[in-house]
PDB file of C-alpha atoms and ligand atoms in Angstrom:
ATOM      1  CA  MET A   1      -1.170 -18.597  20.449  1.00 92.00           C
ATOM      2  CA  LEU A   2      -2.171 -20.183  17.159  1.00 96.00           C
ATOM      3  CA  VAL A   3      -1.976 -23.929  16.602  1.00 97.00           C
ATOM      4  CA  LEU A   4      -2.708 -25.403  13.185  1.00 97.00           C
ATOM      5  CA  ASP A   5      -2.641 -29.183  13.116  1.00 97.00           C
ATOM      6  CA  GLY A   6      -2.741 -30.984   9.798  1.00 97.00           C
ATOM      7  CA  VAL A   7      -5.029 -28.459   8.108  1.00 98.00           C
ATOM      8  CA  ALA A   8      -6.048 -29.074   4.512  1.00 98.00           C
ATOM      9  CA  ARG A   9      -8.439 -27.300   2.164  1.00 97.00           C
ATOM     10  CA  ARG A  10      -9.571 -27.846  -1.395  1.00 96.00           C
ATOM     11  CA  TYR A  11     -11.681 -25.722  -3.691  1.00 96.00           C
ATOM     12  CA  ARG A  12     -13.954 -26.890  -6.431  1.00 92.00           C
ATOM     13  CA  SER A  13     -14.947 -24.655  -9.300  1.00 87.00           C
ATOM     14  CA  GLY A  14     -17.089 -26.558 -11.779  1.00 88.00           C
ATOM     15  CA  GLU A  15     -15.252 -29.750 -12.738  1.00 90.00           C
ATOM     16  CA  VAL A  16     -11.900 -28.521 -11.493  1.00 92.00           C
ATOM     17  CA  GLU A  17     -10.685 -29.292  -8.008  1.00 94.00           C
ATOM     18  CA  VAL A  18      -7.695 -27.541  -6.473  1.00 94.00           C
ATOM     19  CA  GLN A  19      -6.030 -28.863  -3.332  1.00 95.00           C
ATOM     20  CA  ALA A  20      -4.916 -25.460  -2.038  1.00 96.00           C
ATOM     21  CA  VAL A  21      -3.476 -26.602   1.323  1.00 97.00           C
ATOM     22  CA  ARG A  22      -2.438 -30.227   1.812  1.00 97.00           C
ATOM     23  CA  GLY A  23      -1.824 -30.724   5.509  1.00 96.00           C
ATOM     24  CA  VAL A  24       0.027 -27.970   7.317  1.00 96.00           C
ATOM     25  CA  SER A  25       0.936 -27.999  11.009  1.00 96.00           C
ATOM     26  CA  LEU A  26       2.223 -24.801  12.545  1.00 95.00           C
ATOM     27  CA  THR A  27       2.361 -23.346  16.044  1.00 95.00           C
ATOM     28  CA  ALA A  28       2.849 -19.576  16.406  1.00 96.00           C
ATOM     29  CA  ARG A  29       3.543 -18.378  19.948  1.00 95.00           C
ATOM     30  CA  GLU A  30       2.880 -15.111  21.744  1.00 95.00           C
ATOM     31  CA  GLY A  31       5.430 -12.409  21.075  1.00 95.00           C
ATOM     32  CA  THR A  32       6.549 -13.806  17.735  1.00 96.00           C
ATOM     33  CA  LEU A  33       6.331 -12.647  14.130  1.00 96.00           C
ATOM     34  CA  THR A  34       6.005 -15.439  11.575  1.00 96.00           C
ATOM     35  CA  ALA A  35       6.295 -14.714   7.839  1.00 96.00           C
ATOM     36  CA  VAL A  36       4.613 -17.142   5.450  1.00 97.00           C
ATOM     37  CA  MET A  37       6.150 -16.950   1.987  1.00 96.00           C
ATOM     38  CA  GLY A  38       6.048 -18.877  -1.266  1.00 96.00           C
ATOM     39  CA  PRO A  39       5.077 -18.570  -4.918  1.00 95.00           C
ATOM     40  CA  SER A  40       1.695 -17.299  -6.020  1.00 94.00           C
ATOM     41  CA  GLY A  41      -0.997 -19.942  -5.626  1.00 94.00           C
ATOM     42  CA  CYS A  42       0.891 -22.112  -3.111  1.00 96.00           C
ATOM     43  CA  GLY A  43      -1.870 -21.712  -0.511  1.00 96.00           C
ATOM     44  CA  LYS A  44      -0.653 -18.892   1.761  1.00 96.00           C
ATOM     45  CA  SER A  45      -3.885 -16.876   1.852  1.00 95.00           C
ATOM     46  CA  THR A  46      -5.957 -20.016   2.225  1.00 97.00           C
ATOM     47  CA  LEU A  47      -3.847 -20.982   5.240  1.00 97.00           C
ATOM     48  CA  LEU A  48      -4.314 -17.528   6.767  1.00 97.00           C
ATOM     49  CA  THR A  49      -8.090 -17.544   6.326  1.00 96.00           C
ATOM     50  CA  MET A  50      -8.279 -20.929   8.061  1.00 97.00           C
ATOM     51  CA  ALA A  51      -6.065 -19.646  10.891  1.00 97.00           C
ATOM     52  CA  GLY A  52      -8.463 -16.739  11.325  1.00 96.00           C
ATOM     53  CA  GLY A  53     -11.642 -18.802  11.265  1.00 96.00           C
ATOM     54  CA  LEU A  54     -12.822 -17.156   8.038  1.00 95.00           C
ATOM     55  CA  GLN A  55     -13.182 -20.608   6.475  1.00 95.00           C
ATOM     56  CA  PRO A  56     -12.911 -24.022   8.105  1.00 95.00           C
ATOM     57  CA  PRO A  57     -10.362 -26.623   7.007  1.00 97.00           C
ATOM     58  CA  ASP A  58     -11.676 -29.788   5.309  1.00 97.00           C
ATOM     59  CA  THR A  59      -9.481 -31.751   7.703  1.00 97.00           C
ATOM     60  CA  GLY A  60      -7.231 -30.801  10.601  1.00 98.00           C
ATOM     61  CA  THR A  61      -7.764 -28.507  13.580  1.00 98.00           C
ATOM     62  CA  VAL A  62      -7.294 -24.809  14.361  1.00 98.00           C
ATOM     63  CA  MET A  63      -6.778 -23.525  17.923  1.00 97.00           C
ATOM     64  CA  VAL A  64      -6.710 -19.816  18.773  1.00 97.00           C
ATOM     65  CA  ALA A  65      -6.215 -18.587  22.340  1.00 94.00           C
ATOM     66  CA  GLY A  66      -6.748 -22.094  23.676  1.00 94.00           C
ATOM     67  CA  VAL A  67     -10.043 -22.732  21.887  1.00 96.00           C
ATOM     68  CA  ARG A  68     -10.585 -25.059  18.958  1.00 97.00           C
ATOM     69  CA  ILE A  69     -12.314 -22.771  16.460  1.00 97.00           C
ATOM     70  CA  ASP A  70     -12.911 -25.013  13.452  1.00 95.00           C
ATOM     71  CA  THR A  71     -15.824 -26.765  15.169  1.00 95.00           C
ATOM     72  CA  LEU A  72     -17.395 -23.735  16.891  1.00 96.00           C
ATOM     73  CA  ALA A  73     -20.962 -22.785  16.095  1.00 95.00           C
ATOM     74  CA  GLU A  74     -21.264 -19.607  14.036  1.00 94.00           C
ATOM     75  CA  ALA A  75     -22.229 -17.244  16.867  1.00 93.00           C
ATOM     76  CA  GLU A  76     -19.413 -18.472  19.107  1.00 95.00           C
ATOM     77  CA  LEU A  77     -16.899 -18.359  16.285  1.00 96.00           C
ATOM     78  CA  TYR A  78     -17.933 -14.792  15.507  1.00 91.00           C
ATOM     79  CA  GLN A  79     -17.469 -13.769  19.123  1.00 89.00           C
ATOM     80  CA  HIS A  80     -14.148 -15.575  19.500  1.00 92.00           C
ATOM     81  CA  ARG A  81     -12.844 -13.957  16.311  1.00 93.00           C
ATOM     82  CA  ARG A  82     -13.870 -10.501  17.470  1.00 89.00           C
ATOM     83  CA  ARG A  83     -12.185 -10.926  20.850  1.00 89.00           C
ATOM     84  CA  HIS A  84      -8.981 -12.620  19.797  1.00 94.00           C
ATOM     85  CA  ILE A  85      -8.207 -12.143  16.105  1.00 95.00           C
ATOM     86  CA  GLY A  86      -7.347  -9.000  14.144  1.00 94.00           C
ATOM     87  CA  TYR A  87      -7.005  -8.960  10.361  1.00 94.00           C
ATOM     88  CA  VAL A  88      -4.951  -6.656   8.185  1.00 93.00           C
ATOM     89  CA  PHE A  89      -5.163  -6.638   4.393  1.00 89.00           C
ATOM     90  CA  GLN A  90      -3.134  -5.015   1.643  1.00 87.00           C
ATOM     91  CA  ASP A  91      -5.727  -2.308   1.006  1.00 87.00           C
ATOM     92  CA  TYR A  92      -6.210  -1.104   4.640  1.00 88.00           C
ATOM     93  CA  ASN A  93     -10.047  -1.221   4.498  1.00 90.00           C
ATOM     94  CA  LEU A  94     -10.558   1.950   6.540  1.00 95.00           C
ATOM     95  CA  VAL A  95     -13.918   3.739   6.507  1.00 95.00           C
ATOM     96  CA  ARG A  96     -13.302   7.073   4.761  1.00 95.00           C
ATOM     97  CA  ILE A  97     -16.069   9.029   6.456  1.00 97.00           C
ATOM     98  CA  LEU A  98     -14.851   8.125   9.956  1.00 97.00           C
ATOM     99  CA  SER A  99     -11.863   9.653  11.733  1.00 97.00           C
ATOM    100  CA  VAL A 100      -8.838   7.541  12.571  1.00 97.00           C
ATOM    101  CA  ALA A 101      -9.979   7.113  16.202  1.00 96.00           C
ATOM    102  CA  GLU A 102     -13.528   6.267  15.076  1.00 96.00           C
ATOM    103  CA  ASN A 103     -12.186   3.641  12.664  1.00 96.00           C
ATOM    104  CA  VAL A 104     -10.156   1.960  15.381  1.00 96.00           C
ATOM    105  CA  ALA A 105     -13.045   2.134  17.880  1.00 96.00           C
ATOM    106  CA  LEU A 106     -15.646   0.831  15.422  1.00 93.00           C
ATOM    107  CA  PRO A 107     -15.332  -2.946  16.026  1.00 89.00           C
ATOM    108  CA  ALA A 108     -15.650  -2.507  19.809  1.00 90.00           C
ATOM    109  CA  GLU A 109     -18.602  -0.128  19.408  1.00 91.00           C
ATOM    110  CA  LEU A 110     -20.332  -2.593  17.079  1.00 87.00           C
ATOM    111  CA  ASP A 111     -19.698  -5.192  19.769  1.00 84.00           C
ATOM    112  CA  GLY A 112     -21.717  -3.126  22.255  1.00 88.00           C
ATOM    113  CA  MET A 113     -18.951  -1.318  24.130  1.00 91.00           C
ATOM    114  CA  SER A 114     -19.739   2.231  25.238  1.00 94.00           C
ATOM    115  CA  ARG A 115     -18.436   4.901  22.895  1.00 93.00           C
ATOM    116  CA  ARG A 116     -16.273   6.399  25.608  1.00 94.00           C
ATOM    117  CA  LYS A 117     -14.583   3.137  26.497  1.00 95.00           C
ATOM    118  CA  ALA A 118     -14.136   2.141  22.858  1.00 94.00           C
ATOM    119  CA  ARG A 119     -12.525   5.497  22.048  1.00 93.00           C
ATOM    120  CA  ALA A 120     -10.178   5.237  25.051  1.00 94.00           C
ATOM    121  CA  GLN A 121      -9.176   1.749  23.934  1.00 93.00           C
ATOM    122  CA  ALA A 122      -8.678   3.023  20.366  1.00 95.00           C
ATOM    123  CA  ARG A 123      -6.333   5.750  21.562  1.00 94.00           C
ATOM    124  CA  GLU A 124      -4.250   3.188  23.412  1.00 93.00           C
ATOM    125  CA  ALA A 125      -4.032   1.001  20.314  1.00 93.00           C
ATOM    126  CA  LEU A 126      -3.055   4.026  18.201  1.00 94.00           C
ATOM    127  CA  ALA A 127      -0.327   4.859  20.708  1.00 92.00           C
ATOM    128  CA  SER A 128       1.047   1.328  20.437  1.00 88.00           C
ATOM    129  CA  VAL A 129       1.655   1.853  16.697  1.00 89.00           C
ATOM    130  CA  GLY A 130       2.872   5.447  17.089  1.00 90.00           C
ATOM    131  CA  MET A 131      -0.242   6.994  15.484  1.00 94.00           C
ATOM    132  CA  GLU A 132      -1.908   8.706  18.465  1.00 94.00           C
ATOM    133  CA  ALA A 133      -1.216  12.182  17.024  1.00 96.00           C
ATOM    134  CA  TYR A 134      -3.421  11.315  14.023  1.00 97.00           C
ATOM    135  CA  ALA A 135      -6.513  10.265  16.001  1.00 96.00           C
ATOM    136  CA  ASP A 136      -8.716  13.085  14.695  1.00 97.00           C
ATOM    137  CA  ARG A 137      -7.532  12.985  11.092  1.00 97.00           C
ATOM    138  CA  TYR A 138      -9.415  11.234   8.261  1.00 97.00           C
ATOM    139  CA  PRO A 139      -7.937   8.296   6.317  1.00 96.00           C
ATOM    140  CA  ASP A 140      -7.746  10.221   3.018  1.00 96.00           C
ATOM    141  CA  SER A 141      -5.345  12.723   4.590  1.00 97.00           C
ATOM    142  CA  LEU A 142      -2.860  10.002   5.548  1.00 96.00           C
ATOM    143  CA  SER A 143      -0.167   8.234   3.527  1.00 93.00           C
ATOM    144  CA  GLY A 144      -0.620   4.574   2.662  1.00 93.00           C
ATOM    145  CA  GLY A 145       1.824   3.537   5.370  1.00 93.00           C
ATOM    146  CA  GLN A 146       0.015   5.627   7.976  1.00 94.00           C
ATOM    147  CA  GLN A 147      -3.326   4.149   6.925  1.00 95.00           C
ATOM    148  CA  GLN A 148      -1.886   0.674   7.274  1.00 93.00           C
ATOM    149  CA  ARG A 149      -0.636   1.490  10.773  1.00 94.00           C
ATOM    150  CA  VAL A 150      -4.169   2.616  11.658  1.00 96.00           C
ATOM    151  CA  ALA A 151      -5.442  -0.696  10.279  1.00 95.00           C
ATOM    152  CA  LEU A 152      -2.903  -2.448  12.527  1.00 93.00           C
ATOM    153  CA  ALA A 153      -4.150  -0.478  15.530  1.00 94.00           C
ATOM    154  CA  ARG A 154      -7.717  -1.488  14.669  1.00 94.00           C
ATOM    155  CA  ALA A 155      -6.657  -5.144  14.417  1.00 93.00           C
ATOM    156  CA  PHE A 156      -4.896  -4.980  17.796  1.00 91.00           C
ATOM    157  CA  SER A 157      -7.423  -2.770  19.621  1.00 89.00           C
ATOM    158  CA  GLY A 158      -8.843  -4.373  22.728  1.00 85.00           C
ATOM    159  CA  GLY A 159      -5.729  -6.484  23.119  1.00 82.00           C
ATOM    160  CA  ARG A 160      -6.525  -9.035  20.422  1.00 88.00           C
ATOM    161  CA  GLY A 161      -3.709 -11.521  20.701  1.00 92.00           C
ATOM    162  CA  LEU A 162      -3.541 -12.843  17.150  1.00 96.00           C
ATOM    163  CA  ILE A 163      -2.833 -10.486  14.245  1.00 96.00           C
ATOM    164  CA  LEU A 164      -3.140 -12.025  10.775  1.00 97.00           C
ATOM    165  CA  ALA A 165      -1.867  -9.878   7.921  1.00 95.00           C
ATOM    166  CA  ASP A 166      -2.116 -10.663   4.203  1.00 94.00           C
ATOM    167  CA  GLU A 167       0.475  -8.677   2.220  1.00 93.00           C
ATOM    168  CA  PRO A 168       0.315  -5.676   4.591  1.00 91.00           C
ATOM    169  CA  THR A 169       3.201  -3.940   2.821  1.00 90.00           C
ATOM    170  CA  GLY A 170       2.209  -4.985  -0.699  1.00 88.00           C
ATOM    171  CA  ALA A 171       0.999  -1.515  -1.728  1.00 87.00           C
ATOM    172  CA  LEU A 172       3.716   0.493   0.046  1.00 88.00           C
ATOM    173  CA  ASP A 173       7.080   2.003  -0.839  1.00 90.00           C
ATOM    174  CA  SER A 174      10.014   0.682   1.157  1.00 89.00           C
ATOM    175  CA  ASP A 175      10.111   3.554   3.706  1.00 90.00           C
ATOM    176  CA  SER A 176       6.397   3.226   4.479  1.00 89.00           C
ATOM    177  CA  ALA A 177       6.727  -0.545   4.595  1.00 90.00           C
ATOM    178  CA  ALA A 178       9.547  -0.193   7.135  1.00 91.00           C
ATOM    179  CA  GLN A 179       7.334   1.985   9.351  1.00 90.00           C
ATOM    180  CA  VAL A 180       4.495  -0.537   9.164  1.00 90.00           C
ATOM    181  CA  LEU A 181       6.970  -3.250  10.152  1.00 92.00           C
ATOM    182  CA  ASP A 182       8.194  -1.116  13.079  1.00 91.00           C
ATOM    183  CA  SER A 183       4.591  -0.871  14.260  1.00 89.00           C
ATOM    184  CA  LEU A 184       4.036  -4.597  13.807  1.00 91.00           C
ATOM    185  CA  GLN A 185       7.157  -5.383  15.751  1.00 92.00           C
ATOM    186  CA  SER A 186       6.065  -3.146  18.596  1.00 89.00           C
ATOM    187  CA  LEU A 187       2.753  -5.060  18.786  1.00 90.00           C
ATOM    188  CA  VAL A 188       4.768  -8.285  18.846  1.00 93.00           C
ATOM    189  CA  ARG A 189       6.922  -6.932  21.674  1.00 91.00           C
ATOM    190  CA  SER A 190       3.781  -6.212  23.646  1.00 89.00           C
ATOM    191  CA  GLY A 191       2.879  -9.888  23.331  1.00 92.00           C
ATOM    192  CA  ALA A 192       0.862 -10.274  20.118  1.00 93.00           C
ATOM    193  CA  THR A 193       1.184 -13.345  17.924  1.00 96.00           C
ATOM    194  CA  CYS A 194       1.613 -12.095  14.348  1.00 96.00           C
ATOM    195  CA  VAL A 195       1.446 -14.154  11.185  1.00 97.00           C
ATOM    196  CA  ILE A 196       2.095 -12.345   7.910  1.00 96.00           C
ATOM    197  CA  VAL A 197       1.667 -13.622   4.395  1.00 96.00           C
ATOM    198  CA  THR A 198       4.159 -11.778   2.228  1.00 94.00           C
ATOM    199  CA  HIS A 199       6.203 -11.771  -0.962  1.00 93.00           C
ATOM    200  CA  ASP A 200       8.483  -9.152   0.571  1.00 91.00           C
ATOM    201  CA  GLU A 201      11.913 -10.419   1.659  1.00 90.00           C
ATOM    202  CA  ALA A 202      12.306  -7.250   3.786  1.00 88.00           C
ATOM    203  CA  VAL A 203       9.399  -8.497   5.913  1.00 90.00           C
ATOM    204  CA  ALA A 204      10.916 -11.960   6.130  1.00 91.00           C
ATOM    205  CA  ALA A 205      14.227 -10.460   7.235  1.00 92.00           C
ATOM    206  CA  ARG A 206      12.511  -8.958  10.283  1.00 91.00           C
ATOM    207  CA  ALA A 207      10.418 -11.997  11.162  1.00 95.00           C
ATOM    208  CA  ASP A 208      11.345 -14.342  14.000  1.00 94.00           C
ATOM    209  CA  ARG A 209      10.509 -17.234  11.773  1.00 95.00           C
ATOM    210  CA  VAL A 210      10.005 -17.783   8.032  1.00 96.00           C
ATOM    211  CA  VAL A 211       7.760 -20.540   6.732  1.00 96.00           C
ATOM    212  CA  ARG A 212       8.090 -21.197   3.004  1.00 96.00           C
ATOM    213  CA  MET A 213       5.190 -22.994   1.340  1.00 97.00           C
ATOM    214  CA  ARG A 214       5.195 -24.862  -1.933  1.00 96.00           C
ATOM    215  CA  ASP A 215       2.180 -26.542  -3.542  1.00 95.00           C
ATOM    216  CA  GLY A 216       0.087 -26.450  -0.371  1.00 95.00           C
ATOM    217  CA  VAL A 217       2.728 -27.790   2.011  1.00 94.00           C
ATOM    218  CA  VAL A 218       5.487 -26.285   4.135  1.00 94.00           C
ATOM    219  CA  GLY A 219       8.760 -26.685   2.268  1.00 91.00           C
ATOM    220  CA  GLU A 220      11.048 -24.927   4.696  1.00 88.00           C
ATOM    221  CA  ASP A 221      10.553 -23.589   8.226  1.00 88.00           C
ATOM    222  CA  THR A 222      13.282 -21.671  10.019  1.00 90.00           C
ATOM    223  CA  GLY A 223      11.433 -22.185  13.309  1.00 83.00           C
ATOM    224  CA  ALA A 224      10.509 -25.843  12.920  1.00 65.00           C
ATOM    225  CA  ALA A 225      12.171 -26.817  16.188  1.00 54.00           C
ATOM    226  CA  ALA A 226      10.806 -23.815  18.147  1.00 49.00           C
TER     227      ALA A 226
HETATM  228  N1  ATP B   1     -12.299 -19.297  -3.667  1.00 66.73           N
HETATM  229  C1  ATP B   1     -11.550 -20.088  -4.449  1.00 66.73           C
HETATM  230  N2  ATP B   1     -12.129 -20.905  -5.357  1.00 66.73           N
HETATM  231  C2  ATP B   1     -11.379 -21.730  -6.146  1.00 66.73           C
HETATM  232  N3  ATP B   1     -10.018 -21.799  -6.081  1.00 66.73           N
HETATM  233  C3  ATP B   1      -9.399 -20.996  -5.197  1.00 66.73           C
HETATM  234  C4  ATP B   1     -10.127 -20.100  -4.342  1.00 66.73           C
HETATM  235  N4  ATP B   1      -9.220 -19.434  -3.568  1.00 66.73           N
HETATM  236  C5  ATP B   1      -8.002 -19.887  -3.924  1.00 66.73           C
HETATM  237  N5  ATP B   1      -8.108 -20.827  -4.892  1.00 66.73           N
HETATM  238  C6  ATP B   1      -6.991 -21.579  -5.499  1.00 66.73           C
HETATM  239  O1  ATP B   1      -6.276 -22.210  -4.439  1.00 66.73           O
HETATM  240  C7  ATP B   1      -4.870 -22.137  -4.672  1.00 66.73           C
HETATM  241  C8  ATP B   1      -4.208 -21.416  -3.501  1.00 66.73           C
HETATM  242  O2  ATP B   1      -4.642 -20.046  -3.480  1.00 66.73           O
HETATM  243  P1  ATP B   1      -4.156 -19.005  -2.387  1.00 66.73           P
HETATM  244  O3  ATP B   1      -4.841 -17.714  -2.666  1.00 66.73           O
HETATM  245  O4  ATP B   1      -4.295 -19.593  -1.042  1.00 66.73           O
HETATM  246  O5  ATP B   1      -2.591 -18.888  -2.755  1.00 66.73           O
HETATM  247  P2  ATP B   1      -1.533 -17.769  -2.362  1.00 66.73           P
HETATM  248  O6  ATP B   1      -0.262 -18.501  -2.092  1.00 66.73           O
HETATM  249  O7  ATP B   1      -2.067 -16.906  -1.279  1.00 66.73           O
HETATM  250  O8  ATP B   1      -1.389 -16.933  -3.707  1.00 66.73           O
HETATM  251  P3  ATP B   1      -0.999 -15.369  -3.914  1.00 66.73           P
HETATM  252  O9  ATP B   1       0.422 -15.225  -3.441  1.00 66.73           O
HETATM  253  O10 ATP B   1      -1.139 -15.193  -5.399  1.00 66.73           O
HETATM  254  O11 ATP B   1      -1.995 -14.580  -3.128  1.00 66.73           O
HETATM  255  C9  ATP B   1      -4.685 -21.446  -6.014  1.00 66.73           C
HETATM  256  O12 ATP B   1      -4.559 -22.429  -7.001  1.00 66.73           O
HETATM  257  C10 ATP B   1      -5.976 -20.676  -6.188  1.00 66.73           C
HETATM  258  O13 ATP B   1      -6.282 -20.498  -7.538  1.00 66.73           O
END
């Protein structure tokens, strides 16, 4: 579960200060898919990076899997992120010289898990997004949608409960995007909490909840009472 409480964040570049997020509270529960939408520059990505512990809020609190992460020391934050949070970006970020299974196993191996265990875990994660048949292929031989499903498996591998995705279908045609959404929904059904930043109404249509931001605040929230 993700709980954001009154988070705010501003950026300063030179003399100019931008209040990117102005106090957002949002709880996303296990087994739900939340779409965060809104015009360019309204603060969606900033909100997602705070939810994932990639940058702290100036004010407000962030809880992931029952732990307040915005005040954790760096080493603990790093460990908590690796255990509980998976990230997916528009451009997949797969390592081209590694096979699909090696890509998915990489975070666990870097974390000290034995190769055998990490690979077994990777195969399970690939199965949960319907990509187990591609385990020995290389990213360049896959379509964009397939690569994104591998990236989803990597984010989820090891049972990470919170999947944060920034425009995961932004580079895909509608058929590939639909397959990525199928995979995301199957992770949600197996209990993951997913939060997606998107401009794509097709994603919003399949979300359990749509949060629309405007100028750093939540303007509309279909799940406000949930
Ligand atoms: N590192 C940064 N330094 C300075 N300003 C930033 C930085 N990152 C974002 N901003 C500014 O903060 C505001 C919110 O940006 P953010 O990327 O969160 O919006 P967004 O809704 O995700 O936009 P998009 O849909 O275009 O990705 C914008 O005005 C942006 O220019």
